[in-house]
Amino acid sequence: MRIFGLLGLVLALVIVGLIAKKQMTTAAVPALPSAPGATATAPGEAPADVRTQSEQVQQQVKDALDAAAQARKMPDDN
């Protein structure tokens, strides 16, 4: 009976290892999808470098969070 438990554990580890290997090989070439309407540069013009693109994305996220926080403000019940 213990052999079935051991075989099940080994089989589970093999499956997890194969999935992890598959994900690691696909993560080697990341492709960042662009969000619609998230272009801060002129159409057809790529950002100068990764840092510029990162700063633009951070600013867009900050602006979106600020807008969401403004929309959620409720008046006091007093």
MMTF fields as JSON, N, C-alpha, C and O atoms, coordinates in Angstrom:
{
  "mmtfVersion": "1.0.0",
  "mmtfProducer": "UNKNOWN",
  "numBonds": 311,
  "numAtoms": 312,
  "numGroups": 78,
  "numChains": 1,
  "numModels": 1,
  "chainsPerModel": [1],
  "groupsPerChain": [78],
  "chainIdList": ["A"],
  "bondAtomList": [4, 2, 8, 6, 12, 10, 16, 14, 20, 18, 24, 22, 28, 26, 32, 30, 36, 34, 40, 38, 44, 42, 48, 46, 52, 50, 56, 54, 60, 58, 64, 62, 68, 66, 72, 70, 76, 74, 80, 78, 84, 82, 88, 86, 92, 90, 96, 94, 100, 98, 104, 102, 108, 106, 112, 110, 116, 114, 120, 118, 124, 122, 128, 126, 132, 130, 136, 134, 140, 138, 144, 142, 148, 146, 152, 150, 156, 154, 160, 158, 164, 162, 168, 166, 172, 170, 176, 174, 180, 178, 184, 182, 188, 186, 192, 190, 196, 194, 200, 198, 204, 202, 208, 206, 212, 210, 216, 214, 220, 218, 224, 222, 228, 226, 232, 230, 236, 234, 240, 238, 244, 242, 248, 246, 252, 250, 256, 254, 260, 258, 264, 262, 268, 266, 272, 270, 276, 274, 280, 278, 284, 282, 288, 286, 292, 290, 296, 294, 300, 298, 304, 302, 308, 306],
  "bondOrderList": [1, 1, 1, 1, 1, 1, 1, 1, 1, 1, 1, 1, 1, 1, 1, 1, 1, 1, 1, 1, 1, 1, 1, 1, 1, 1, 1, 1, 1, 1, 1, 1, 1, 1, 1, 1, 1, 1, 1, 1, 1, 1, 1, 1, 1, 1, 1, 1, 1, 1, 1, 1, 1, 1, 1, 1, 1, 1, 1, 1, 1, 1, 1, 1, 1, 1, 1, 1, 1, 1, 1, 1, 1, 1, 1, 1, 1],
  "groupList": [{"groupName": "MET", "atomNameList": ["N", "CA", "C", "O"], "elementList": ["N", "C", "C", "O"], "formalChargeList": [0, 0, 0, 0], "bondAtomList": [1, 0, 2, 1, 3, 2], "bondOrderList": [1, 1, 2], "singleLetterCode": "M", "chemCompType": "L-PEPTIDE LINKING"}, {"groupName": "ARG", "atomNameList": ["N", "CA", "C", "O"], "elementList": ["N", "C", "C", "O"], "formalChargeList": [0, 0, 0, 0], "bondAtomList": [1, 0, 2, 1, 3, 2], "bondOrderList": [1, 1, 2], "singleLetterCode": "R", "chemCompType": "L-PEPTIDE LINKING"}, {"groupName": "ILE", "atomNameList": ["N", "CA", "C", "O"], "elementList": ["N", "C", "C", "O"], "formalChargeList": [0, 0, 0, 0], "bondAtomList": [1, 0, 2, 1, 3, 2], "bondOrderList": [1, 1, 2], "singleLetterCode": "I", "chemCompType": "L-PEPTIDE LINKING"}, {"groupName": "PHE", "atomNameList": ["N", "CA", "C", "O"], "elementList": ["N", "C", "C", "O"], "formalChargeList": [0, 0, 0, 0], "bondAtomList": [1, 0, 2, 1, 3, 2], "bondOrderList": [1, 1, 2], "singleLetterCode": "F", "chemCompType": "L-PEPTIDE LINKING"}, {"groupName": "GLY", "atomNameList": ["N", "CA", "C", "O"], "elementList": ["N", "C", "C", "O"], "formalChargeList": [0, 0, 0, 0], "bondAtomList": [1, 0, 2, 1, 3, 2], "bondOrderList": [1, 1, 2], "singleLetterCode": "G", "chemCompType": "PEPTIDE LINKING"}, {"groupName": "LEU", "atomNameList": ["N", "CA", "C", "O"], "elementList": ["N", "C", "C", "O"], "formalChargeList": [0, 0, 0, 0], "bondAtomList": [1, 0, 2, 1, 3, 2], "bondOrderList": [1, 1, 2], "singleLetterCode": "L", "chemCompType": "L-PEPTIDE LINKING"}, {"groupName": "VAL", "atomNameList": ["N", "CA", "C", "O"], "elementList": ["N", "C", "C", "O"], "formalChargeList": [0, 0, 0, 0], "bondAtomList": [1, 0, 2, 1, 3, 2], "bondOrderList": [1, 1, 2], "singleLetterCode": "V", "chemCompType": "L-PEPTIDE LINKING"}, {"groupName": "ALA", "atomNameList": ["N", "CA", "C", "O"], "elementList": ["N", "C", "C", "O"], "formalChargeList": [0, 0, 0, 0], "bondAtomList": [1, 0, 2, 1, 3, 2], "bondOrderList": [1, 1, 2], "singleLetterCode": "A", "chemCompType": "L-PEPTIDE LINKING"}, {"groupName": "LYS", "atomNameList": ["N", "CA", "C", "O"], "elementList": ["N", "C", "C", "O"], "formalChargeList": [0, 0, 0, 0], "bondAtomList": [1, 0, 2, 1, 3, 2], "bondOrderList": [1, 1, 2], "singleLetterCode": "K", "chemCompType": "L-PEPTIDE LINKING"}, {"groupName": "GLN", "atomNameList": ["N", "CA", "C", "O"], "elementList": ["N", "C", "C", "O"], "formalChargeList": [0, 0, 0, 0], "bondAtomList": [1, 0, 2, 1, 3, 2], "bondOrderList": [1, 1, 2], "singleLetterCode": "Q", "chemCompType": "L-PEPTIDE LINKING"}, {"groupName": "THR", "atomNameList": ["N", "CA", "C", "O"], "elementList": ["N", "C", "C", "O"], "formalChargeList": [0, 0, 0, 0], "bondAtomList": [1, 0, 2, 1, 3, 2], "bondOrderList": [1, 1, 2], "singleLetterCode": "T", "chemCompType": "L-PEPTIDE LINKING"}, {"groupName": "PRO", "atomNameList": ["N", "CA", "C", "O"], "elementList": ["N", "C", "C", "O"], "formalChargeList": [0, 0, 0, 0], "bondAtomList": [1, 0, 2, 1, 3, 2], "bondOrderList": [1, 1, 2], "singleLetterCode": "P", "chemCompType": "L-PEPTIDE LINKING"}, {"groupName": "SER", "atomNameList": ["N", "CA", "C", "O"], "elementList": ["N", "C", "C", "O"], "formalChargeList": [0, 0, 0, 0], "bondAtomList": [1, 0, 2, 1, 3, 2], "bondOrderList": [1, 1, 2], "singleLetterCode": "S", "chemCompType": "L-PEPTIDE LINKING"}, {"groupName": "GLU", "atomNameList": ["N", "CA", "C", "O"], "elementList": ["N", "C", "C", "O"], "formalChargeList": [0, 0, 0, 0], "bondAtomList": [1, 0, 2, 1, 3, 2], "bondOrderList": [1, 1, 2], "singleLetterCode": "E", "chemCompType": "L-PEPTIDE LINKING"}, {"groupName": "ASP", "atomNameList": ["N", "CA", "C", "O"], "elementList": ["N", "C", "C", "O"], "formalChargeList": [0, 0, 0, 0], "bondAtomList": [1, 0, 2, 1, 3, 2], "bondOrderList": [1, 1, 2], "singleLetterCode": "D", "chemCompType": "L-PEPTIDE LINKING"}, {"groupName": "ASN", "atomNameList": ["N", "CA", "C", "O"], "elementList": ["N", "C", "C", "O"], "formalChargeList": [0, 0, 0, 0], "bondAtomList": [1, 0, 2, 1, 3, 2], "bondOrderList": [1, 1, 2], "singleLetterCode": "N", "chemCompType": "L-PEPTIDE LINKING"}],
  "groupTypeList": [0, 1, 2, 3, 4, 5, 5, 4, 5, 6, 5, 7, 5, 6, 2, 6, 4, 5, 2, 7, 8, 8, 9, 0, 10, 10, 7, 7, 6, 11, 7, 5, 11, 12, 7, 11, 4, 7, 10, 7, 10, 7, 11, 4, 13, 7, 11, 7, 14, 6, 1, 10, 9, 12, 13, 9, 6, 9, 9, 9, 6, 8, 14, 7, 5, 14, 7, 7, 7, 9, 7, 1, 8, 0, 11, 14, 14, 15],
  "groupIdList": [1, 2, 3, 4, 5, 6, 7, 8, 9, 10, 11, 12, 13, 14, 15, 16, 17, 18, 19, 20, 21, 22, 23, 24, 25, 26, 27, 28, 29, 30, 31, 32, 33, 34, 35, 36, 37, 38, 39, 40, 41, 42, 43, 44, 45, 46, 47, 48, 49, 50, 51, 52, 53, 54, 55, 56, 57, 58, 59, 60, 61, 62, 63, 64, 65, 66, 67, 68, 69, 70, 71, 72, 73, 74, 75, 76, 77, 78],
  "secStructList": [7, 2, 2, 2, 2, 2, 2, 2, 2, 2, 2, 2, 2, 2, 2, 2, 2, 2, 2, 2, 2, 2, 2, 2, 2, 2, 6, 6, 1, 7, 7, 7, 7, 7, 7, 6, 6, 7, 7, 7, 1, 7, 6, 6, 7, 7, 7, 1, 1, 2, 2, 2, 2, 2, 2, 2, 2, 2, 2, 2, 2, 2, 2, 2, 2, 2, 2, 2, 2, 2, 2, 6, 7, 7, 7, 7, 7, 7],
  "xCoordList": [0.818, 0.0, 0.876, 0.539, 1.985, 2.871, 3.511, 3.851, 3.672, 4.307, 3.441, 3.966, 2.105, 1.218, 1.325, 1.281, 1.461, 1.636, 2.939, 2.99, 4.005, 5.308, 5.29, 5.85, 4.657, 4.556, 3.721, 4.047, 2.669, 1.849, 2.633, 2.521, 3.431, 4.251, 5.299, 5.507, 5.957, 6.959, 6.312, 6.867, 5.141, 4.428, 4.037, 4.156, 3.579, 3.219, 4.448, 4.365, 5.579, 6.803, 7.276, 7.763, 7.137, 7.529, 6.647, 7.141, 5.35, 4.434, 4.749, 4.799, 4.957, 5.299, 6.621, 6.754, 7.588, 8.877, 8.74, 9.367, 7.922, 7.715, 7.009, 7.358, 6.029, 5.319, 6.264, 6.258, 7.073, 8.014, 9.04, 9.394, 9.514, 10.476, 9.854, 10.494, 8.614, 7.922, 7.746, 7.94, 7.384, 7.191, 8.515, 8.559, 9.578, 10.88, 11.371, 11.998, 11.101, 11.557, 10.721, 11.25, 9.431, 8.616, 8.878, 8.65, 9.349, 9.645, 10.98, 11.299, 11.761, 13.06, 12.91, 13.795, 11.804, 11.571, 10.254, 9.225, 10.274, 9.018, 8.59, 9.41, 7.322, 6.752, 5.729, 4.708, 5.987, 5.096, 4.004, 4.294, 2.758, 1.687, 1.446, 1.549, 1.132, 0.859, -0.621, -1.459, -0.933, -2.321, -2.912, -2.231, -4.157, -4.747, -4.872, -5.335, -4.463, -4.536, -3.448, -3.529, -2.44, -1.392, -0.132, 0.95, -0.24, 0.94, 1.164, 0.283, 2.338, 2.68, 3.559, 3.779, 4.055, 4.873, 4.021, 2.87, 4.579, 3.855, 3.589, 4.374, 2.494, 2.204, 3.33, 3.834, 3.715, 4.789, 6.174, 7.162, 6.263, 7.559, 7.734, 6.914, 8.793, 9.059, 9.762, 10.463, 9.581, 10.314, 11.815, 12.272, 12.565, 14.01, 14.66, 15.546, 14.236, 14.821, 13.828, 12.706, 14.249, 13.375, 13.047, 11.929, 13.993, 13.751, 12.642, 11.766, 12.678, 11.646, 10.286, 9.293, 10.247, 8.988, 8.486, 7.289, 9.377, 9.001, 8.436, 7.431, 9.074, 8.585, 7.213, 6.366, 6.993, 5.7, 4.604, 3.508, 4.907, 3.923, 3.632, 2.48, 4.671, 4.475, 3.607, 2.738, 3.829, 3.032, 1.576, 0.658, 1.363, -0.002, -0.739, -1.923, -0.039, -0.655, -0.985, -2.059, -0.072, -0.31, -1.508, -2.344, -1.593, -2.72, -4.039, -5.052, -4.018, -5.229, -5.665, -6.858, -4.705, -5.037, -5.575, -6.523, -4.974, -5.466, -6.888, -7.731, -7.156, -8.501, -9.503, -10.625, -9.108, -10.009, -10.264, -11.382, -9.258, -9.433, -10.34, -11.133, -10.243, -11.102, -12.563, -13.482, -12.761, -14.113, -14.781, -16.01, -14.021, -14.563, -14.849, -15.408, -14.486, -14.716, -16.211, -16.966, -16.625, -18.033, -18.195, -17.303, -19.316, -19.552, -19.802, -20.269, -19.489, -19.721, -21.22, -22.002, -21.603, -23.024, -23.479, -24.656, -22.602, -22.941, -23.87, -24.249],
  "yCoordList": [-1.177, 0.0, 1.259, 2.256, 1.204, 2.367, 2.65, 3.793, 1.6, 1.781, 2.653, 3.423, 2.538, 3.372, 4.837, 5.723, 5.084, 6.458, 7.05, 8.207, 6.236, 6.694, 6.932, 7.921, 6.042, 6.223, 7.462, 8.187, 7.695, 8.892, 10.166, 11.137, 10.158, 11.322, 11.573, 12.717, 10.527, 10.666, 11.161, 12.021, 10.622, 11.059, 12.534, 13.266, 12.972, 14.376, 15.272, 16.339, 14.849, 15.641, 15.727, 16.771, 14.636, 14.645, 15.612, 16.373, 15.582, 16.485, 17.941, 18.781, 18.241, 19.61, 20.04, 21.184, 19.146, 19.467, 19.759, 20.689, 18.973, 19.212, 20.539, 21.265, 20.853, 22.132, 23.293, 24.286, 23.179, 24.245, 24.428, 25.557, 23.327, 23.414, 24.098, 24.923, 23.755, 24.358, 25.861, 26.638, 26.274, 27.69, 28.447, 29.598, 27.821, 28.493, 28.704, 29.725, 27.763, 27.932, 28.971, 29.684, 29.083, 30.111, 31.476, 32.49, 31.536, 32.814, 33.373, 34.524, 32.593, 33.062, 34.17, 35.015, 34.173, 35.19, 35.885, 35.565, 36.845, 37.501, 38.488, 39.206, 38.504, 39.459, 40.283, 39.752, 41.567, 42.431, 42.954, 43.672, 42.605, 43.139, 44.6, 45.003, 45.37, 46.774, 46.936, 46.352, 47.723, 47.969, 48.946, 49.88, 48.75, 49.686, 51.077, 51.236, 52.065, 53.448, 53.822, 54.879, 52.997, 53.254, 53.799, 53.677, 54.389, 54.912, 56.352, 57.197, 56.625, 57.979, 58.638, 59.849, 57.836, 58.372, 58.513, 58.078, 59.114, 59.281, 57.91, 56.984, 57.77, 56.465, 56.022, 56.797, 54.757, 54.206, 54.481, 53.998, 55.248, 55.581, 54.807, 54.922, 54.023, 53.217, 54.076, 55.026, 53.753, 54.483, 54.31, 53.327, 55.263, 55.26, 54.037, 53.43, 53.672, 52.512, 51.925, 52.412, 50.897, 50.192, 51.087, 51.044, 51.887, 52.772, 53.771, 54.01, 54.351, 55.308, 54.629, 55.175, 53.439, 52.707, 52.365, 52.469, 51.964, 51.628, 52.848, 52.742, 53.996, 55.221, 55.614, 56.096, 55.408, 55.739, 54.838, 55.304, 53.55, 52.613, 52.948, 52.903, 53.285, 53.643, 54.889, 54.953, 55.869, 57.09, 56.796, 57.358, 55.925, 55.579, 54.861, 55.108, 53.969, 53.262, 54.238, 54.159, 55.157, 56.154, 57.027, 57.311, 57.451, 58.277, 57.508, 58.064, 56.233, 55.422, 55.224, 55.269, 55.004, 54.835, 56.128, 56.104, 57.249, 58.546, 58.8, 59.266, 58.495, 58.698, 57.788, 58.205, 56.558, 55.635, 56.095, 55.961, 56.629, 57.113, 58.329, 58.478, 59.192, 60.371, 59.967, 60.568, 58.963, 58.53, 57.84, 57.799, 57.303, 56.542, 57.402, 56.894, 58.681, 59.512, 59.679, 59.973, 59.486, 59.614, 60.809, 61.109, 61.477, 62.58, 62.048, 60.922, 62.861, 62.463, 62.408, 63.151, 61.523, 61.37, 62.389, 62.396, 63.236, 64.198, 65.259, 66.143],
  "zCoordList": [0.0, 0.0, 0.0, -0.639, 0.713, 0.773, -0.587, -0.895, -1.398, -2.702, -3.602, -4.406, -3.476, -4.288, -3.887, -4.74, -2.619, -2.146, -2.645, -3.06, -2.601, -3.072, -4.576, -5.05, -5.329, -6.775, -7.124, -8.063, -6.382, -6.605, -6.35, -7.1, -5.28, -4.963, -6.039, -6.443, -6.503, -7.561, -8.848, -9.531, -9.182, -10.378, -10.282, -11.264, -9.129, -8.937, -9.087, -9.694, -8.543, -8.662, -10.106, -10.539, -10.853, -12.263, -13.049, -13.881, -12.786, -13.488, -13.162, -14.06, -11.901, -11.503, -12.134, -12.569, -12.186, -12.804, -14.283, -14.79, -14.992, -16.412, -16.664, -17.596, -15.845, -16.001, -15.719, -16.446, -14.674, -14.345, -15.461, -15.802, -16.026, -17.128, -18.337, -18.989, -18.632, -19.767, -19.56, -20.495, -18.356, -18.074, -18.107, -18.542, -17.658, -17.666, -19.092, -19.379, -19.99, -21.366, -22.092, -22.944, -21.784, -22.426, -21.816, -22.477, -20.582, -19.937, -20.415, -20.119, -21.138, -21.609, -22.653, -22.785, -23.392, -24.41, -24.091, -24.688, -23.144, -22.794, -23.876, -24.448, -24.132, -25.077, -24.316, -23.88, -24.153, -23.415, -24.336, -25.293, -24.061, -24.893, -24.549, -23.391, -25.545, -25.287, -25.016, -25.703, -24.021, -23.682, -24.685, -25.109, -25.069, -26.024, -25.422, -24.292, -26.171, -25.711, -24.731, -24.106, -24.575, -23.59, -24.236, -23.661, -25.395, -26.065, -25.649, -25.806, -25.122, -24.722, -25.785, -25.756, -26.715, -27.782, -29.033, -29.06, -30.054, -31.308, -31.918, -31.719, -32.657, -33.27, -34.188, -35.0, -34.044, -34.857, -34.309, -34.86, -33.237, -32.65, -31.355, -30.444, -31.27, -30.083, -29.033, -29.384, -27.741, -26.703, -26.886, -27.469, -26.387, -26.589, -25.961, -26.562, -24.776, -24.118, -23.125, -22.984, -22.457, -21.521, -20.334, -19.821, -19.897, -18.751, -19.064, -18.233, -20.253, -20.647, -20.691, -20.208, -21.273, -21.352, -19.953, -19.685, -19.071, -17.706, -16.979, -16.276, -17.145, -16.505, -17.041, -16.29, -18.337, -18.923, -18.357, -18.043, -18.229, -17.686, -16.228, -15.798, -15.466, -14.063, -13.942, -13.073, -14.793, -14.758, -15.133, -14.535, -16.112, -16.513, -15.396, -15.17, -14.693, -13.578, -12.461, -11.864, -12.175, -11.13, -11.481, -10.624, -12.738, -13.171, -13.056, -12.632, -13.434, -13.352, -11.906, -11.606, -11.007, -9.596, -8.995, -8.21, -9.362, -8.881, -9.36, -8.593, -10.622, -11.169, -10.468, -10.179, -10.195, -9.504, -8.075, -7.579, -7.412, -6.046, -6.016, -5.086, -6.999, -7.064, -7.308, -6.751, -8.129, -8.457, -7.272, -7.211, -6.342, -5.223, -3.989, -3.017, -3.999, -2.819, -2.596, -3.524, -1.339, -0.973, -0.037, 0.757, -0.134, 0.798, 2.209, 2.384, 3.203, 4.586, 4.864, 4.271, 5.769, 6.117, 7.156, 7.519, 7.64, 8.688, 8.205, 8.973]
}
